[in-house]
Tab-separated table of C-alpha atoms in Angstrom:
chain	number	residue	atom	x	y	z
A	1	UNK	CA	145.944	187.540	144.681
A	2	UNK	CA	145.925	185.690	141.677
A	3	UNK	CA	143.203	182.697	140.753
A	4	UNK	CA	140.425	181.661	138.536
A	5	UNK	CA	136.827	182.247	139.091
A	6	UNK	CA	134.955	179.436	140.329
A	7	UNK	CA	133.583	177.138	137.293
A	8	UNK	CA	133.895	173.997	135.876
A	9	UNK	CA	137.623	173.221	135.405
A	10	UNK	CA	138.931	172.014	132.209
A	11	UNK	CA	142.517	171.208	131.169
A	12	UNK	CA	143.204	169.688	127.865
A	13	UNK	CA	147.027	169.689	128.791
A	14	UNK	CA	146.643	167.207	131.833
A	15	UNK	CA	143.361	165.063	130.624
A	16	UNK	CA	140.372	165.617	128.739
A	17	UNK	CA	137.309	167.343	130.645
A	18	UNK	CA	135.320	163.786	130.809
A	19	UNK	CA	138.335	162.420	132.540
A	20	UNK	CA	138.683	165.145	135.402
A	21	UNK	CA	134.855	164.765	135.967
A	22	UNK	CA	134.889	161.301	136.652
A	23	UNK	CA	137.408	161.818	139.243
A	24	UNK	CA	135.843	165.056	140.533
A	25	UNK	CA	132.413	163.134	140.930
A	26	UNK	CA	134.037	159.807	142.247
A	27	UNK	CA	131.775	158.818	145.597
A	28	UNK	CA	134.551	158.354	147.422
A	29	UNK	CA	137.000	161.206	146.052
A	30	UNK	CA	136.113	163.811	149.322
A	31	UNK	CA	137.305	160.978	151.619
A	32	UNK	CA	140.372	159.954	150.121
A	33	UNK	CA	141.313	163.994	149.806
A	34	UNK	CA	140.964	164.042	153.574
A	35	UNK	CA	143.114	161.138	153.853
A	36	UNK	CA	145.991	162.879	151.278
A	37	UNK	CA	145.471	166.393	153.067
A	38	UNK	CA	146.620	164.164	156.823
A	39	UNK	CA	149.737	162.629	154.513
A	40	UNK	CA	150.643	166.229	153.742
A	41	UNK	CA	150.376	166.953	157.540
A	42	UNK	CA	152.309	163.881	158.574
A	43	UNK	CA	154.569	164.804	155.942
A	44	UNK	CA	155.183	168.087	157.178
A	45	UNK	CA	155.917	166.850	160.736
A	46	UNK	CA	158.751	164.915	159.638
A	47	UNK	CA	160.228	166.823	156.972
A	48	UNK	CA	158.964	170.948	158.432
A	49	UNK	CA	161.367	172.970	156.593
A	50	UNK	CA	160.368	171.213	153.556
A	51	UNK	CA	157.024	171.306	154.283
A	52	UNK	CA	156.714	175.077	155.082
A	53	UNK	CA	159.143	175.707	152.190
A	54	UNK	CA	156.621	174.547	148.982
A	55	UNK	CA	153.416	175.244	151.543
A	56	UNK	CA	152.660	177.986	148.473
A	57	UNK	CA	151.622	176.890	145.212
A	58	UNK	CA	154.308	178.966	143.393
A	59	UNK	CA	156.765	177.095	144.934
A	60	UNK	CA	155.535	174.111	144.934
A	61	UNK	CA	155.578	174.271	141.254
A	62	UNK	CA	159.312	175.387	141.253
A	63	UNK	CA	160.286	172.351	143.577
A	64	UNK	CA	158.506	169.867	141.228
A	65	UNK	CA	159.738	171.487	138.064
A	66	UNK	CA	163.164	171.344	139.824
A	67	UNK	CA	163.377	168.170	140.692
A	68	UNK	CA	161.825	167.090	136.973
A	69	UNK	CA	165.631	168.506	135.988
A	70	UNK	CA	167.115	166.249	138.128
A	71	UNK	CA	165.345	162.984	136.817
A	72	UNK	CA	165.834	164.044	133.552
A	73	UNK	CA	169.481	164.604	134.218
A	74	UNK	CA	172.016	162.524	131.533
A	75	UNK	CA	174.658	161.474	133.585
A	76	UNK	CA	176.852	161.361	130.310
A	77	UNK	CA	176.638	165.162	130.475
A	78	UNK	CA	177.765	167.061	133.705
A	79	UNK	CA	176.493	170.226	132.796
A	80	UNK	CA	172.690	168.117	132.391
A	81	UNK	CA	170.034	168.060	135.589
A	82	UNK	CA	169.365	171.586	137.691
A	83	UNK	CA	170.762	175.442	136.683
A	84	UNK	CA	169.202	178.081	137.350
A	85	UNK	CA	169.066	178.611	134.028
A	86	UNK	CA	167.468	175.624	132.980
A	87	UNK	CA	164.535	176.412	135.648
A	88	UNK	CA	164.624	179.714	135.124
A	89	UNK	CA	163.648	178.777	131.334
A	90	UNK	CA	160.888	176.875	131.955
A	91	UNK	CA	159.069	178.834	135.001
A	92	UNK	CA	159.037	181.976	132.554
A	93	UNK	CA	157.758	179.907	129.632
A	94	UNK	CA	154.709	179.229	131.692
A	95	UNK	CA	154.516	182.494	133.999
A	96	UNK	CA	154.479	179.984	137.074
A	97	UNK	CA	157.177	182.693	138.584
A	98	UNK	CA	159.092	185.671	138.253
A	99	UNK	CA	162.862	185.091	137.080
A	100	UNK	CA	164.140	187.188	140.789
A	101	UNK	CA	161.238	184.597	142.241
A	102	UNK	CA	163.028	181.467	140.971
A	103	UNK	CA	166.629	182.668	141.649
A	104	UNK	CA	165.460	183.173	145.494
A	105	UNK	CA	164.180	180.445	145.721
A	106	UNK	CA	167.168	178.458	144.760
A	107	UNK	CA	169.387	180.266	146.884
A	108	UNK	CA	166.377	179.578	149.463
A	109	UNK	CA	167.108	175.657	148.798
A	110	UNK	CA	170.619	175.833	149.267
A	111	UNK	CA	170.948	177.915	152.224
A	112	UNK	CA	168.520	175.345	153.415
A	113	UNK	CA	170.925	172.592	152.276
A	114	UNK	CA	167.786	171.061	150.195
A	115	UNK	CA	170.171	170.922	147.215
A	116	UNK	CA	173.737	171.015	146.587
A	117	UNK	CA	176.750	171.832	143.639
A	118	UNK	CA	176.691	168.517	141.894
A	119	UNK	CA	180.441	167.344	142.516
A	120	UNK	CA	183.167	167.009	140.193
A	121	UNK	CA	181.578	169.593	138.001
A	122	UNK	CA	183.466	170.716	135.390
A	123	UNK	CA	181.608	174.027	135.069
A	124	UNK	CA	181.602	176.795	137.695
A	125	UNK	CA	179.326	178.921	135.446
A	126	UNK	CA	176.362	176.973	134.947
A	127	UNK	CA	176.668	175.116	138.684
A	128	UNK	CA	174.731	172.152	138.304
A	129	UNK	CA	172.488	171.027	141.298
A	130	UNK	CA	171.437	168.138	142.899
A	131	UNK	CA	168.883	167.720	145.819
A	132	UNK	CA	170.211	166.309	149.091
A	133	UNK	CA	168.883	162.737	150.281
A	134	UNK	CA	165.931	164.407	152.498
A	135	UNK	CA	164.633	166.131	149.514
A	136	UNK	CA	165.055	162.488	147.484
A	137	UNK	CA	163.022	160.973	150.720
A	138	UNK	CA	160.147	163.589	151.016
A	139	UNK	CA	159.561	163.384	146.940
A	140	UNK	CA	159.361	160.147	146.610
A	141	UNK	CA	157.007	159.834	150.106
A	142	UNK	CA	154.682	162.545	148.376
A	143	UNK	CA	154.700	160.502	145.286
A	144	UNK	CA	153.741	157.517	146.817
A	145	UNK	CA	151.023	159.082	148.802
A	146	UNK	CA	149.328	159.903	145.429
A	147	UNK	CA	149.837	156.770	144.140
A	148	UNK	CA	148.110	155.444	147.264
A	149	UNK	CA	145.072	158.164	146.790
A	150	UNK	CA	144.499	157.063	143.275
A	151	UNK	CA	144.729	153.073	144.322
A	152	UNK	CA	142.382	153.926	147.205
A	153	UNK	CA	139.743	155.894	144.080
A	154	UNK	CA	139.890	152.850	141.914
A	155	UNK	CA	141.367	149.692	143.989
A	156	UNK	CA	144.417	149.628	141.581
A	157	UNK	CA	147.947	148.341	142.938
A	158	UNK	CA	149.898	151.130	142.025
A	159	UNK	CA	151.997	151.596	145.057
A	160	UNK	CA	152.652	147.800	145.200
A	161	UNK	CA	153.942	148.202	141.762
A	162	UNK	CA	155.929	151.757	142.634
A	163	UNK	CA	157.554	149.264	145.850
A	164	UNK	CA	158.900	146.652	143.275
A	165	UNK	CA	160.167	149.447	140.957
A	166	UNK	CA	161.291	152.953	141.606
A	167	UNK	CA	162.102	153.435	138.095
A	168	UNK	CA	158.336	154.253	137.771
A	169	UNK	CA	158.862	156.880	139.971
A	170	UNK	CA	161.412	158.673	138.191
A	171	UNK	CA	159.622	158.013	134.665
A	172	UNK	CA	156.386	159.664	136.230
A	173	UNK	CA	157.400	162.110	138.173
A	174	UNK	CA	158.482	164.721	135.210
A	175	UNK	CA	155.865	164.078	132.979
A	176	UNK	CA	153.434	165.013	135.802
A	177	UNK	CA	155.189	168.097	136.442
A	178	UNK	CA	155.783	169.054	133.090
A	179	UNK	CA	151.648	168.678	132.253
A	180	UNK	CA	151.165	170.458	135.870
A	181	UNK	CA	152.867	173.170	135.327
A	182	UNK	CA	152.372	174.029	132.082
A	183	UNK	CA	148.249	173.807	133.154
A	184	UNK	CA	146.831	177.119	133.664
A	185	UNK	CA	143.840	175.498	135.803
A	186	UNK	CA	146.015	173.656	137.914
A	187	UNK	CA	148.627	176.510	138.334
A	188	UNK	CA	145.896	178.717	139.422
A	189	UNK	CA	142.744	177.493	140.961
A	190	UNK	CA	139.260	179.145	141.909
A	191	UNK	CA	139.734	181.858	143.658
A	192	UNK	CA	138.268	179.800	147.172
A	193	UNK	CA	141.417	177.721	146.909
A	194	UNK	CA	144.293	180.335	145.477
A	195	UNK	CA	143.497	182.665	148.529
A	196	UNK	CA	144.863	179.786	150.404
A	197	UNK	CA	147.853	178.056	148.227
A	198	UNK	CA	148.771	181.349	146.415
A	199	UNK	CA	149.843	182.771	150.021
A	200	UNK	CA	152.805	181.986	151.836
A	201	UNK	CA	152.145	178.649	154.047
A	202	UNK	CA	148.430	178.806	152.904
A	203	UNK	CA	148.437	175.011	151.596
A	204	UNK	CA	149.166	173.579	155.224
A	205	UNK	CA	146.725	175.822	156.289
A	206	UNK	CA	144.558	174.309	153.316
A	207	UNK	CA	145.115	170.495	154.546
A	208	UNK	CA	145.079	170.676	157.838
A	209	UNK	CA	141.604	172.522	157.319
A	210	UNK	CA	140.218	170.015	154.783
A	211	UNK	CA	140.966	167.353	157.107
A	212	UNK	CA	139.072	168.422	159.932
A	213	UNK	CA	135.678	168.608	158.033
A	214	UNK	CA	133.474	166.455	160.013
A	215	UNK	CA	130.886	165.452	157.205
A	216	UNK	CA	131.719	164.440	154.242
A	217	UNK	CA	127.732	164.577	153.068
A	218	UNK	CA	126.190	168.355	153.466
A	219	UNK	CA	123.842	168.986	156.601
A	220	UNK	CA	121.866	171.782	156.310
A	221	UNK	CA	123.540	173.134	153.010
A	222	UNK	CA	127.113	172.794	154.338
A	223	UNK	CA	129.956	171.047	155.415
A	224	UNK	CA	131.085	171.692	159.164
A	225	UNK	CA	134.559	171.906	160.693
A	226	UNK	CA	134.431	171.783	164.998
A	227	UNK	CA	136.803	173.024	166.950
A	228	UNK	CA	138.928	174.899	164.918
A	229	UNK	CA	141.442	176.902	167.045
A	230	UNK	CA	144.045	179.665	165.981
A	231	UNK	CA	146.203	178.747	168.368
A	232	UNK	CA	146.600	175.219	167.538
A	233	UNK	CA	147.230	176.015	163.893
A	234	UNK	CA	149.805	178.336	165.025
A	235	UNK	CA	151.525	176.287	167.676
A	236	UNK	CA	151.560	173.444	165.027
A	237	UNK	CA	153.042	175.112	161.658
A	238	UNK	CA	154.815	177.709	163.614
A	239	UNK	CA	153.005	180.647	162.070
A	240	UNK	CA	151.287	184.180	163.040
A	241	UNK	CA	147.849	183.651	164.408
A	242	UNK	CA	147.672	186.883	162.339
A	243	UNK	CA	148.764	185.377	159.342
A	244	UNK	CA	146.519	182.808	160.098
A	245	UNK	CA	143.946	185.063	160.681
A	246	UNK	CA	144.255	186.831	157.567
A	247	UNK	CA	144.052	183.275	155.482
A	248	UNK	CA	140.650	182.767	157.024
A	249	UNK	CA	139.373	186.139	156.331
A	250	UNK	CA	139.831	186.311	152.830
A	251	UNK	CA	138.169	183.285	152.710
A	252	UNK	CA	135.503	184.023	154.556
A	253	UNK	CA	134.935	187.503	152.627
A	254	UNK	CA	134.718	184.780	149.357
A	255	UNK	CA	131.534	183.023	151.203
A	256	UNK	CA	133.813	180.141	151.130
A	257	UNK	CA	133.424	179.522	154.971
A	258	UNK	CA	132.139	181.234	158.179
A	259	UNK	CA	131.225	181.102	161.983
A	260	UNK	CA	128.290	179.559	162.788
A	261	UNK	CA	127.987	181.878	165.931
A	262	UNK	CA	130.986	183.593	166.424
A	263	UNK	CA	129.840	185.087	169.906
A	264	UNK	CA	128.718	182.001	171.618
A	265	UNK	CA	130.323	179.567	169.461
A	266	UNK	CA	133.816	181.017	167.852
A	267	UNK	CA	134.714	177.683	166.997
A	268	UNK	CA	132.183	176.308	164.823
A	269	UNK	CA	132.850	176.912	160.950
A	270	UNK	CA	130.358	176.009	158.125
A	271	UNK	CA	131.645	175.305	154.854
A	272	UNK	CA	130.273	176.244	151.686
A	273	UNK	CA	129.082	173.156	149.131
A	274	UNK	CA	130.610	175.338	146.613
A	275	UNK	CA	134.708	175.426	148.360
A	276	UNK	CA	134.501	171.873	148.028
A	277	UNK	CA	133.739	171.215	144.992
A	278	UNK	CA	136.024	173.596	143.789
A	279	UNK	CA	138.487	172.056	145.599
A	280	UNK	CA	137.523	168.686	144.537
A	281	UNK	CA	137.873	169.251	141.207
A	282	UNK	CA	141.269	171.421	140.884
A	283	UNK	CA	142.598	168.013	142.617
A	284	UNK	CA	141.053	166.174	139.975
A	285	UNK	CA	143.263	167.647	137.330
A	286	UNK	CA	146.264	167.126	139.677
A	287	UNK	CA	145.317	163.111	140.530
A	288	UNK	CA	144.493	163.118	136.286
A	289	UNK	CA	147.971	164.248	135.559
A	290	UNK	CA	149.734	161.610	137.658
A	291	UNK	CA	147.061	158.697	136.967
A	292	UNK	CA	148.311	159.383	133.502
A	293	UNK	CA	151.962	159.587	133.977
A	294	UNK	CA	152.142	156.674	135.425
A	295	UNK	CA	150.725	154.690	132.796
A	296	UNK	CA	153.087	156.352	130.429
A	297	UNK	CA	155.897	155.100	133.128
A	298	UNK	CA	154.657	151.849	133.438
A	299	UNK	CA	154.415	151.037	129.344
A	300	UNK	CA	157.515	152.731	128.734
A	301	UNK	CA	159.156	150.336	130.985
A	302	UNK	CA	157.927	147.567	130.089
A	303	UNK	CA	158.174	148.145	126.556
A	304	UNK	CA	161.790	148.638	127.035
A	305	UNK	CA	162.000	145.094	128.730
A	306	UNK	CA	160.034	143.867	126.132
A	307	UNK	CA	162.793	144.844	123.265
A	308	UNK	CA	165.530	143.933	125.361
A	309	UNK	CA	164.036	140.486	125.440
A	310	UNK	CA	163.187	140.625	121.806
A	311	UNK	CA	166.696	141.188	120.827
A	312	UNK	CA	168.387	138.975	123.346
A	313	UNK	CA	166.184	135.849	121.493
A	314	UNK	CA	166.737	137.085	117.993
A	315	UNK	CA	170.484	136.963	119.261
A	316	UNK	CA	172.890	134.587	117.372
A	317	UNK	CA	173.383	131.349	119.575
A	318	UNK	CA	177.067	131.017	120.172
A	319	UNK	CA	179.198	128.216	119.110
A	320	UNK	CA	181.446	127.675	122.303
């Protein structure tokens, strides 16, 4: 299992330290997180082969690095966007994943019918890719969701402004990615939180967890999750009540969480002050990342309206 003690987190690649702190210590961060981790779910439910698919932190990273080729693609060239190649490149430049890791997963996303041979291509050795519309939809529907996190932190209007132009979208989305995965704290978390996302399915597990805490204020030196049932987590996510199982126990065996009284009360599961804030803050860098890449979006965009208009009026009137 791979991870990062439990500390302050600090990532000059995605913002500074002062930056991640003020979101970590936001008042209102823990509820909003809740809020995200039931998008995730509700994402899941309509989209549950992509939602199981990058349920693992390595693979989420491939899928946004992935995709990052795609925006970035130059439609000029037809060997541009997704190769394996291309991914495989940058996943090994930042140890995110092994180069037989990356190549399955591919495969994994065209078996899958998540992306396809871009068509027309020239080239049968590189094979350029392209995701399908339903991995176009369930991006863009994550993206927003974040957008709508960080407007819900700060009362900014960044979805509005995402609604009126998509172009922000696909500005954003790469330079995220690029700072996320290139970000050792991001790519591997405190220990209390890897056991989870650096395990196969473990971030649903994550979510749907976070989202059933009950107070978002400590009682008694914890945080409390009721009812929490095996069998509904497997009947849900269509997973092992063993693998399930297993998630919790290495958690547990951290001091992250436990049973309050596991022979009259199995149900009942206190959560360590600690698990949160760890969790709290390796969101931080991932809600700093984006906050910041869509400002670059944003000014890029309108900077490029703004010489367009510039050199329309310095434009010689014509005579006819």
């Amino acid at each position: 299992m791979t991870g990062m003690p439990s500390s302050e987190i600090e990532s000059p690649e995605t913002g500074s330290s002062a930056e991640i702190e003020a979101f970590a210590s936001n008042p209102a961060l823990f509820a909003v997180l809740q809020q995200g981790a039931r998008h995730m779910i509700e994402l899941y439910d309509h989209f549950p082969r992509i939602g199981r698919l990058v349920a693992a932190q390595q693979k989420w990273l491939l899928t946004q690095a992935a995709y990052a080729l795609h925006v970035q693609r130059n439609p000029a060239d037809p060997l541009s966007g997704i190769t394996a190649s291309r991914l495989l490149d940058i996943i090994v430049e930042f140890g995110a994943a092994s180069r037989n890791t990356a190549t399955a997963f591919l495969a994994e996303l065209l078996a899958y019918k998540l992306i396809r041979d871009v068509p027309g291509s020239p080239s049968k050795r590189s094979r350029p890719l392209e995701p399908t519309e339903i991995s176009h939809e369930a991006m863009m529907l994550w993206f927003r969701g974040q957008m709508r996190s960080l407007d819900l932190l700060d009362g900014g209007e960044r979805v509005t402004r995402l609604e009126a132009n998509p172009e922000i979208f696909r500005r954003a989305q790469p330079i995220a990615a690029k700072r996320l995965i290139a970000d050792g704290a991001w790519r591997e978390p405190p220990l209390s939180i890897s056991c989870f996302v650096w395990t196969e399915y473990g971030g649903l597990i994550l979510d749907d967890f976070v989202s059933r805490i009950v107070n978002l204020v400590p009682e008694d030196g914890y945080h409390w999750v009721e009812d929490l049932r095996f069998a509904e987590l497997s009947n849900h996510y269509s997973l092992s009540r063993t693998h399930i199982r297993r998630l919790f126990a290495r958690a547990e065996a951290l001091g992250s969480l436990g049973w309050q009284d596991r022979r009259n009360n199995r149900n009942k599961v206190w959560v360590a002050v600690s698990f949160i804030d760890d969790y709290k803050r390796w969101q931080s860098i991932k809600f700093c990342a984006l906050d910041r890449a869509f400002g670059e979006a944003v000014r890029s965009i309108d900077a490029e309206k703004h010489r367009l208009q510039t050199n329309s009026d310095d434009a010689e009137p014509s005579d006819i």
